[in-house]
Amino acid sequence: MSNIEQTLSIIKPDAVERNLQDQIKSEFKSNNFEIIKEKKIHILKEEAEKFYKVHESKPFYSDLCAYLSSGPIVVMMLQRENAVLENRKLMGATNPKDAEDGTIRKKYGISIDKNSVHGSDSVENAKIELDFFFKD
Ligand code: UDP
Ligand code: MG
């Protein structure tokens, strides 16, 4: 049985700043993801705070929200079979130092905070996060 899903991917400011968006989009395409929607935006800190609300109690929350709103980002709706899990696998571990060879964070990530990409962590959160950026 097929299980086509959509998930949210964000190319974070560190990667956009280094002009890596085409290379990162190629990683998705060569791994059978279709980019259904995409836009380049620059969000306010208040919007980042809303997006990352789940991390509100974490010590890195304020820096994380300042960072995500520090420059342009590319937000995308990705689609493929098991997109949520497959995107998490392709991204690699949160800390690029721990990410496996061949993953996006291993290839492009700089540090745990500047780790180049965001990806939804569950089907439920993917729906919420896609609505956050793409609801008309
Ligand atoms: N993060 C950080 N310091 C930490 C843990 C996380 O700066 O100690 C940042 C990092 O950019 C990460 C984001 O917070 O991507 C969200 O954390 P999460 O645990 O959800 O990791 P992810 O789902 O992005 O792998
Ligand atoms: Mg997460």
Short mmCIF file of N, CA and C and ligand atoms in Angstrom, two decimals:
data_model
loop_
_atom_site.label_atom_id
_atom_site.label_comp_id
_atom_site.label_asym_id
_atom_site.label_seq_id
_atom_site.Cartn_x
_atom_site.Cartn_y
_atom_site.Cartn_z
N MET A 1 0.85 -1.20 0.00
CA MET A 1 0.00 0.00 0.00
C MET A 1 0.87 1.24 0.00
N SER A 2 0.48 2.21 -0.80
CA SER A 2 1.29 3.43 -0.83
C SER A 2 0.87 4.36 0.31
N ASN A 3 1.79 5.14 0.75
CA ASN A 3 1.54 6.07 1.85
C ASN A 3 2.17 7.42 1.53
N ILE A 4 1.55 8.10 0.56
CA ILE A 4 2.06 9.41 0.16
C ILE A 4 1.75 10.43 1.25
N GLU A 5 2.79 11.12 1.70
CA GLU A 5 2.63 12.16 2.73
C GLU A 5 3.24 13.48 2.24
N GLN A 6 2.85 14.55 2.95
CA GLN A 6 3.51 15.84 2.76
C GLN A 6 4.20 16.21 4.07
N THR A 7 5.31 16.89 3.95
CA THR A 7 6.00 17.36 5.16
C THR A 7 6.56 18.75 4.90
N LEU A 8 6.85 19.46 5.99
CA LEU A 8 7.43 20.79 5.86
C LEU A 8 8.95 20.72 5.99
N SER A 9 9.62 21.34 5.05
CA SER A 9 11.07 21.50 5.13
C SER A 9 11.38 22.99 5.11
N ILE A 10 12.36 23.38 5.90
CA ILE A 10 12.84 24.77 5.86
C ILE A 10 14.34 24.74 5.61
N ILE A 11 14.78 25.51 4.63
CA ILE A 11 16.21 25.77 4.46
C ILE A 11 16.50 27.00 5.32
N LYS A 12 17.30 26.79 6.35
CA LYS A 12 17.49 27.81 7.39
C LYS A 12 18.47 28.92 6.94
N PRO A 13 18.51 30.03 7.70
CA PRO A 13 19.32 31.18 7.28
C PRO A 13 20.78 30.88 6.97
N ASP A 14 21.39 29.96 7.72
CA ASP A 14 22.83 29.71 7.46
C ASP A 14 23.05 29.15 6.06
N ALA A 15 22.10 28.35 5.57
CA ALA A 15 22.24 27.73 4.25
C ALA A 15 21.84 28.70 3.14
N VAL A 16 20.81 29.48 3.37
CA VAL A 16 20.40 30.48 2.36
C VAL A 16 21.53 31.52 2.20
N GLU A 17 22.09 31.89 3.33
CA GLU A 17 23.19 32.87 3.33
C GLU A 17 24.39 32.38 2.51
N ARG A 18 24.63 31.06 2.53
CA ARG A 18 25.74 30.48 1.76
C ARG A 18 25.30 30.05 0.36
N ASN A 19 24.06 30.44 0.01
CA ASN A 19 23.55 30.15 -1.33
C ASN A 19 23.45 28.66 -1.64
N LEU A 20 23.04 27.88 -0.64
CA LEU A 20 22.99 26.43 -0.80
C LEU A 20 21.60 25.92 -1.18
N GLN A 21 20.66 26.85 -1.44
CA GLN A 21 19.29 26.35 -1.61
C GLN A 21 19.13 25.44 -2.82
N ASP A 22 19.82 25.72 -3.93
CA ASP A 22 19.68 24.85 -5.10
C ASP A 22 20.29 23.47 -4.83
N GLN A 23 21.44 23.44 -4.18
CA GLN A 23 22.05 22.15 -3.85
C GLN A 23 21.17 21.34 -2.92
N ILE A 24 20.58 22.00 -1.92
CA ILE A 24 19.74 21.29 -0.97
C ILE A 24 18.44 20.81 -1.65
N LYS A 25 17.88 21.65 -2.53
CA LYS A 25 16.69 21.21 -3.26
C LYS A 25 17.01 20.01 -4.16
N SER A 26 18.22 19.97 -4.72
CA SER A 26 18.64 18.81 -5.53
C SER A 26 18.70 17.54 -4.69
N GLU A 27 19.10 17.69 -3.42
CA GLU A 27 19.13 16.52 -2.52
C GLU A 27 17.72 15.94 -2.38
N PHE A 28 16.74 16.84 -2.21
CA PHE A 28 15.37 16.35 -2.08
C PHE A 28 14.91 15.67 -3.36
N LYS A 29 15.16 16.33 -4.49
CA LYS A 29 14.67 15.78 -5.76
C LYS A 29 15.32 14.44 -6.07
N SER A 30 16.62 14.32 -5.80
CA SER A 30 17.28 13.05 -6.12
C SER A 30 16.90 11.95 -5.13
N ASN A 31 16.23 12.32 -4.05
CA ASN A 31 15.70 11.32 -3.12
C ASN A 31 14.18 11.19 -3.26
N ASN A 32 13.70 11.47 -4.45
CA ASN A 32 12.29 11.22 -4.83
C ASN A 32 11.27 12.10 -4.11
N PHE A 33 11.71 13.23 -3.58
CA PHE A 33 10.74 14.18 -3.04
C PHE A 33 10.32 15.12 -4.17
N GLU A 34 9.03 15.41 -4.16
CA GLU A 34 8.51 16.43 -5.07
C GLU A 34 8.34 17.72 -4.26
N ILE A 35 8.80 18.83 -4.79
CA ILE A 35 8.59 20.10 -4.10
C ILE A 35 7.28 20.68 -4.62
N ILE A 36 6.23 20.54 -3.80
CA ILE A 36 4.88 20.91 -4.22
C ILE A 36 4.65 22.42 -4.12
N LYS A 37 5.19 22.99 -3.04
CA LYS A 37 5.08 24.45 -2.83
C LYS A 37 6.39 24.93 -2.26
N GLU A 38 6.76 26.15 -2.58
CA GLU A 38 7.95 26.71 -1.95
C GLU A 38 7.88 28.23 -1.98
N LYS A 39 8.44 28.84 -0.96
CA LYS A 39 8.57 30.30 -0.98
C LYS A 39 9.75 30.73 -0.12
N LYS A 40 10.36 31.81 -0.56
CA LYS A 40 11.46 32.40 0.20
C LYS A 40 10.89 33.57 0.99
N ILE A 41 11.09 33.53 2.30
CA ILE A 41 10.50 34.56 3.16
C ILE A 41 11.50 34.95 4.25
N HIS A 42 11.20 36.06 4.90
CA HIS A 42 12.00 36.49 6.06
C HIS A 42 11.01 36.76 7.18
N ILE A 43 10.99 35.88 8.18
CA ILE A 43 9.96 35.98 9.21
C ILE A 43 10.42 36.85 10.38
N LEU A 44 9.45 37.34 11.12
CA LEU A 44 9.71 38.12 12.33
C LEU A 44 10.01 37.18 13.49
N LYS A 45 10.71 37.70 14.49
CA LYS A 45 11.00 36.87 15.67
C LYS A 45 9.71 36.35 16.32
N GLU A 46 8.67 37.18 16.33
CA GLU A 46 7.40 36.76 16.93
C GLU A 46 6.80 35.55 16.20
N GLU A 47 7.01 35.52 14.87
CA GLU A 47 6.50 34.37 14.08
C GLU A 47 7.33 33.12 14.38
N ALA A 48 8.65 33.29 14.51
CA ALA A 48 9.51 32.16 14.85
C ALA A 48 9.13 31.61 16.23
N GLU A 49 8.79 32.50 17.14
CA GLU A 49 8.39 32.08 18.49
C GLU A 49 7.12 31.23 18.44
N LYS A 50 6.21 31.61 17.55
CA LYS A 50 4.97 30.84 17.39
C LYS A 50 5.29 29.48 16.76
N PHE A 51 6.13 29.50 15.73
CA PHE A 51 6.46 28.26 15.02
C PHE A 51 7.15 27.25 15.95
N TYR A 52 8.05 27.74 16.80
CA TYR A 52 8.85 26.86 17.67
C TYR A 52 8.28 26.77 19.09
N LYS A 53 6.99 27.10 19.25
CA LYS A 53 6.38 27.16 20.58
C LYS A 53 6.61 25.88 21.41
N VAL A 54 6.67 24.75 20.73
CA VAL A 54 6.90 23.46 21.40
C VAL A 54 8.22 23.47 22.19
N HIS A 55 9.15 24.34 21.82
CA HIS A 55 10.46 24.41 22.48
C HIS A 55 10.56 25.55 23.50
N GLU A 56 9.39 26.16 23.79
CA GLU A 56 9.32 27.35 24.65
C GLU A 56 10.13 27.23 25.95
N SER A 57 10.10 26.05 26.55
CA SER A 57 10.74 25.88 27.86
C SER A 57 12.23 25.55 27.77
N LYS A 58 12.73 25.37 26.56
CA LYS A 58 14.13 24.96 26.40
C LYS A 58 15.08 26.16 26.54
N PRO A 59 16.27 25.90 27.04
CA PRO A 59 17.23 27.01 27.21
C PRO A 59 17.63 27.68 25.89
N PHE A 60 17.51 26.94 24.78
CA PHE A 60 17.96 27.49 23.49
C PHE A 60 16.83 28.20 22.73
N TYR A 61 15.64 28.28 23.33
CA TYR A 61 14.46 28.80 22.62
C TYR A 61 14.65 30.22 22.07
N SER A 62 15.12 31.12 22.91
CA SER A 62 15.24 32.51 22.49
C SER A 62 16.26 32.66 21.36
N ASP A 63 17.42 32.03 21.51
CA ASP A 63 18.45 32.07 20.46
C ASP A 63 17.94 31.43 19.17
N LEU A 64 17.21 30.33 19.31
CA LEU A 64 16.67 29.62 18.15
C LEU A 64 15.72 30.51 17.35
N CYS A 65 14.86 31.23 18.07
CA CYS A 65 13.88 32.09 17.40
C CYS A 65 14.55 33.32 16.79
N ALA A 66 15.55 33.84 17.48
CA ALA A 66 16.32 34.98 16.93
C ALA A 66 17.02 34.51 15.65
N TYR A 67 17.56 33.33 15.70
CA TYR A 67 18.29 32.79 14.54
C TYR A 67 17.37 32.55 13.34
N LEU A 68 16.23 31.90 13.55
CA LEU A 68 15.35 31.57 12.41
C LEU A 68 14.81 32.84 11.74
N SER A 69 14.77 33.93 12.50
CA SER A 69 14.28 35.19 11.95
C SER A 69 15.42 36.14 11.55
N SER A 70 16.64 35.62 11.55
CA SER A 70 17.81 36.49 11.31
C SER A 70 18.08 36.77 9.84
N GLY A 71 17.44 36.00 8.96
CA GLY A 71 17.67 36.19 7.52
C GLY A 71 16.66 35.39 6.73
N PRO A 72 16.72 35.49 5.40
CA PRO A 72 15.75 34.76 4.58
C PRO A 72 15.84 33.24 4.77
N ILE A 73 14.69 32.60 4.65
CA ILE A 73 14.59 31.13 4.70
C ILE A 73 13.77 30.68 3.49
N VAL A 74 13.91 29.41 3.13
CA VAL A 74 13.07 28.84 2.07
C VAL A 74 12.20 27.77 2.71
N VAL A 75 10.88 27.96 2.66
CA VAL A 75 9.97 26.96 3.21
C VAL A 75 9.35 26.17 2.06
N MET A 76 9.25 24.86 2.24
CA MET A 76 8.78 23.98 1.16
C MET A 76 7.81 22.93 1.67
N MET A 77 6.84 22.62 0.84
CA MET A 77 6.02 21.44 1.06
C MET A 77 6.62 20.32 0.21
N LEU A 78 7.12 19.29 0.88
CA LEU A 78 7.70 18.15 0.18
C LEU A 78 6.71 16.99 0.19
N GLN A 79 6.71 16.24 -0.89
CA GLN A 79 5.81 15.08 -0.97
C GLN A 79 6.55 13.86 -1.50
N ARG A 80 6.30 12.74 -0.88
CA ARG A 80 6.75 11.43 -1.39
C ARG A 80 6.15 10.34 -0.50
N GLU A 81 6.46 9.10 -0.79
CA GLU A 81 6.10 7.97 0.07
C GLU A 81 6.78 8.19 1.44
N ASN A 82 6.02 8.08 2.52
CA ASN A 82 6.58 8.22 3.88
C ASN A 82 7.46 9.47 4.03
N ALA A 83 6.95 10.59 3.54
CA ALA A 83 7.76 11.81 3.46
C ALA A 83 8.31 12.28 4.80
N VAL A 84 7.53 12.15 5.86
CA VAL A 84 7.97 12.69 7.16
C VAL A 84 9.23 11.95 7.62
N LEU A 85 9.15 10.64 7.67
CA LEU A 85 10.29 9.83 8.13
C LEU A 85 11.46 9.90 7.16
N GLU A 86 11.16 9.84 5.87
CA GLU A 86 12.24 9.86 4.87
C GLU A 86 12.98 11.19 4.89
N ASN A 87 12.25 12.28 5.14
CA ASN A 87 12.93 13.58 5.24
C ASN A 87 13.81 13.65 6.48
N ARG A 88 13.32 13.11 7.59
CA ARG A 88 14.14 13.10 8.81
C ARG A 88 15.42 12.30 8.58
N LYS A 89 15.30 11.19 7.85
CA LYS A 89 16.49 10.37 7.56
C LYS A 89 17.47 11.13 6.68
N LEU A 90 16.93 11.79 5.66
CA LEU A 90 17.79 12.53 4.73
C LEU A 90 18.46 13.73 5.41
N MET A 91 17.75 14.35 6.38
CA MET A 91 18.33 15.49 7.10
C MET A 91 19.50 15.07 7.99
N GLY A 92 19.35 13.97 8.69
CA GLY A 92 20.36 13.53 9.65
C GLY A 92 20.12 14.10 11.03
N ALA A 93 20.98 13.74 11.96
CA ALA A 93 20.83 14.12 13.37
C ALA A 93 20.86 15.64 13.55
N THR A 94 20.21 16.11 14.62
CA THR A 94 20.12 17.54 14.91
C THR A 94 21.51 18.19 14.95
N ASN A 95 22.45 17.52 15.59
CA ASN A 95 23.82 18.03 15.63
C ASN A 95 24.61 17.47 14.44
N PRO A 96 25.03 18.32 13.51
CA PRO A 96 25.76 17.84 12.32
C PRO A 96 26.94 16.93 12.65
N LYS A 97 27.51 17.13 13.83
CA LYS A 97 28.64 16.27 14.26
C LYS A 97 28.22 14.82 14.40
N ASP A 98 26.94 14.61 14.76
CA ASP A 98 26.43 13.25 14.95
C ASP A 98 25.72 12.71 13.72
N ALA A 99 25.57 13.53 12.69
CA ALA A 99 24.80 13.12 11.50
C ALA A 99 25.62 12.15 10.65
N GLU A 100 24.91 11.21 10.05
CA GLU A 100 25.59 10.21 9.22
C GLU A 100 26.04 10.79 7.89
N ASP A 101 27.08 10.17 7.34
CA ASP A 101 27.57 10.57 6.02
C ASP A 101 26.43 10.53 5.01
N GLY A 102 26.43 11.49 4.13
CA GLY A 102 25.42 11.53 3.08
C GLY A 102 24.18 12.32 3.46
N THR A 103 24.01 12.64 4.75
CA THR A 103 22.84 13.43 5.15
C THR A 103 23.09 14.92 4.89
N ILE A 104 21.99 15.65 4.80
CA ILE A 104 22.09 17.09 4.50
C ILE A 104 22.82 17.82 5.62
N ARG A 105 22.50 17.48 6.87
CA ARG A 105 23.16 18.19 7.98
C ARG A 105 24.65 17.85 8.05
N LYS A 106 25.00 16.62 7.71
CA LYS A 106 26.43 16.26 7.69
C LYS A 106 27.16 17.05 6.60
N LYS A 107 26.51 17.14 5.43
CA LYS A 107 27.16 17.81 4.30
C LYS A 107 27.24 19.32 4.47
N TYR A 108 26.17 19.91 4.99
CA TYR A 108 26.07 21.37 4.96
C TYR A 108 26.00 22.05 6.33
N GLY A 109 25.62 21.31 7.37
CA GLY A 109 25.43 21.92 8.69
C GLY A 109 26.74 22.43 9.26
N ILE A 110 26.64 23.49 10.05
CA ILE A 110 27.83 24.11 10.64
C ILE A 110 27.94 23.74 12.12
N SER A 111 26.78 23.72 12.79
CA SER A 111 26.76 23.49 14.24
C SER A 111 25.34 23.09 14.63
N ILE A 112 25.14 22.76 15.91
CA ILE A 112 23.80 22.30 16.33
C ILE A 112 22.73 23.38 16.09
N ASP A 113 23.10 24.64 16.20
CA ASP A 113 22.10 25.68 15.95
C ASP A 113 22.03 26.02 14.46
N LYS A 114 23.18 26.07 13.80
CA LYS A 114 23.18 26.36 12.35
C LYS A 114 23.25 25.04 11.59
N ASN A 115 22.14 24.29 11.65
CA ASN A 115 22.15 22.95 11.06
C ASN A 115 21.41 22.87 9.73
N SER A 116 21.23 24.01 9.09
CA SER A 116 20.84 24.14 7.67
C SER A 116 19.41 23.80 7.28
N VAL A 117 18.79 22.85 7.98
CA VAL A 117 17.42 22.48 7.60
C VAL A 117 16.55 22.15 8.81
N HIS A 118 15.27 22.40 8.64
CA HIS A 118 14.24 21.93 9.58
C HIS A 118 13.37 20.91 8.85
N GLY A 119 12.88 19.93 9.57
CA GLY A 119 11.90 19.01 9.00
C GLY A 119 10.90 18.60 10.06
N SER A 120 9.62 18.51 9.69
CA SER A 120 8.58 18.09 10.63
C SER A 120 8.92 16.71 11.20
N ASP A 121 8.56 16.51 12.49
CA ASP A 121 8.95 15.25 13.14
C ASP A 121 7.83 14.22 13.25
N SER A 122 6.62 14.57 12.79
CA SER A 122 5.52 13.60 12.79
C SER A 122 4.50 14.05 11.75
N VAL A 123 3.63 13.13 11.36
CA VAL A 123 2.59 13.48 10.38
C VAL A 123 1.69 14.57 10.94
N GLU A 124 1.38 14.45 12.22
CA GLU A 124 0.50 15.44 12.87
C GLU A 124 1.16 16.83 12.86
N ASN A 125 2.43 16.89 13.23
CA ASN A 125 3.12 18.18 13.23
C ASN A 125 3.35 18.72 11.82
N ALA A 126 3.52 17.82 10.87
CA ALA A 126 3.68 18.26 9.47
C ALA A 126 2.45 19.04 9.03
N LYS A 127 1.27 18.56 9.38
CA LYS A 127 0.02 19.25 9.00
C LYS A 127 -0.03 20.63 9.64
N ILE A 128 0.31 20.68 10.93
CA ILE A 128 0.28 21.96 11.65
C ILE A 128 1.30 22.93 11.05
N GLU A 129 2.50 22.43 10.77
CA GLU A 129 3.58 23.30 10.28
C GLU A 129 3.32 23.74 8.82
N LEU A 130 2.74 22.86 8.01
CA LEU A 130 2.40 23.25 6.63
C LEU A 130 1.32 24.32 6.64
N ASP A 131 0.34 24.16 7.53
CA ASP A 131 -0.71 25.18 7.66
C ASP A 131 -0.11 26.51 8.10
N PHE A 132 0.87 26.44 8.98
CA PHE A 132 1.49 27.66 9.50
C PHE A 132 2.04 28.52 8.35
N PHE A 133 2.68 27.87 7.39
CA PHE A 133 3.31 28.65 6.31
C PHE A 133 2.49 28.75 5.03
N PHE A 134 1.60 27.79 4.80
CA PHE A 134 0.95 27.74 3.48
C PHE A 134 -0.56 27.89 3.49
N LYS A 135 -1.17 28.04 4.65
CA LYS A 135 -2.62 28.20 4.69
C LYS A 135 -2.98 29.54 4.04
N ASP A 136 -3.88 29.49 3.08
CA ASP A 136 -4.21 30.74 2.36
C ASP A 136 -5.15 31.63 3.15
N1 UDP B 1 18.77 23.43 18.86
C1 UDP B 1 19.79 24.17 19.43
N2 UDP B 1 20.41 23.66 20.54
C2 UDP B 1 20.08 22.46 21.08
C3 UDP B 1 19.04 21.71 20.48
C4 UDP B 1 18.41 22.23 19.37
O1 UDP B 1 20.11 25.25 18.95
O2 UDP B 1 20.70 22.04 22.07
C5 UDP B 1 18.08 23.98 17.67
C6 UDP B 1 18.49 23.28 16.38
O3 UDP B 1 18.61 24.26 15.38
C7 UDP B 1 17.33 22.36 16.10
C8 UDP B 1 16.15 23.17 16.67
O4 UDP B 1 16.69 23.81 17.81
O5 UDP B 1 17.22 22.09 14.72
C9 UDP B 1 14.95 22.35 17.06
O6 UDP B 1 15.36 21.32 17.95
P1 UDP B 1 14.85 19.84 17.76
O7 UDP B 1 15.24 19.07 18.98
O8 UDP B 1 13.40 19.86 17.39
O9 UDP B 1 15.74 19.29 16.53
P2 UDP B 1 15.35 18.93 15.03
O10 UDP B 1 13.94 18.41 15.04
O11 UDP B 1 15.50 20.19 14.23
O12 UDP B 1 16.35 17.89 14.62
MG MG B 2 12.20 19.21 15.83
#
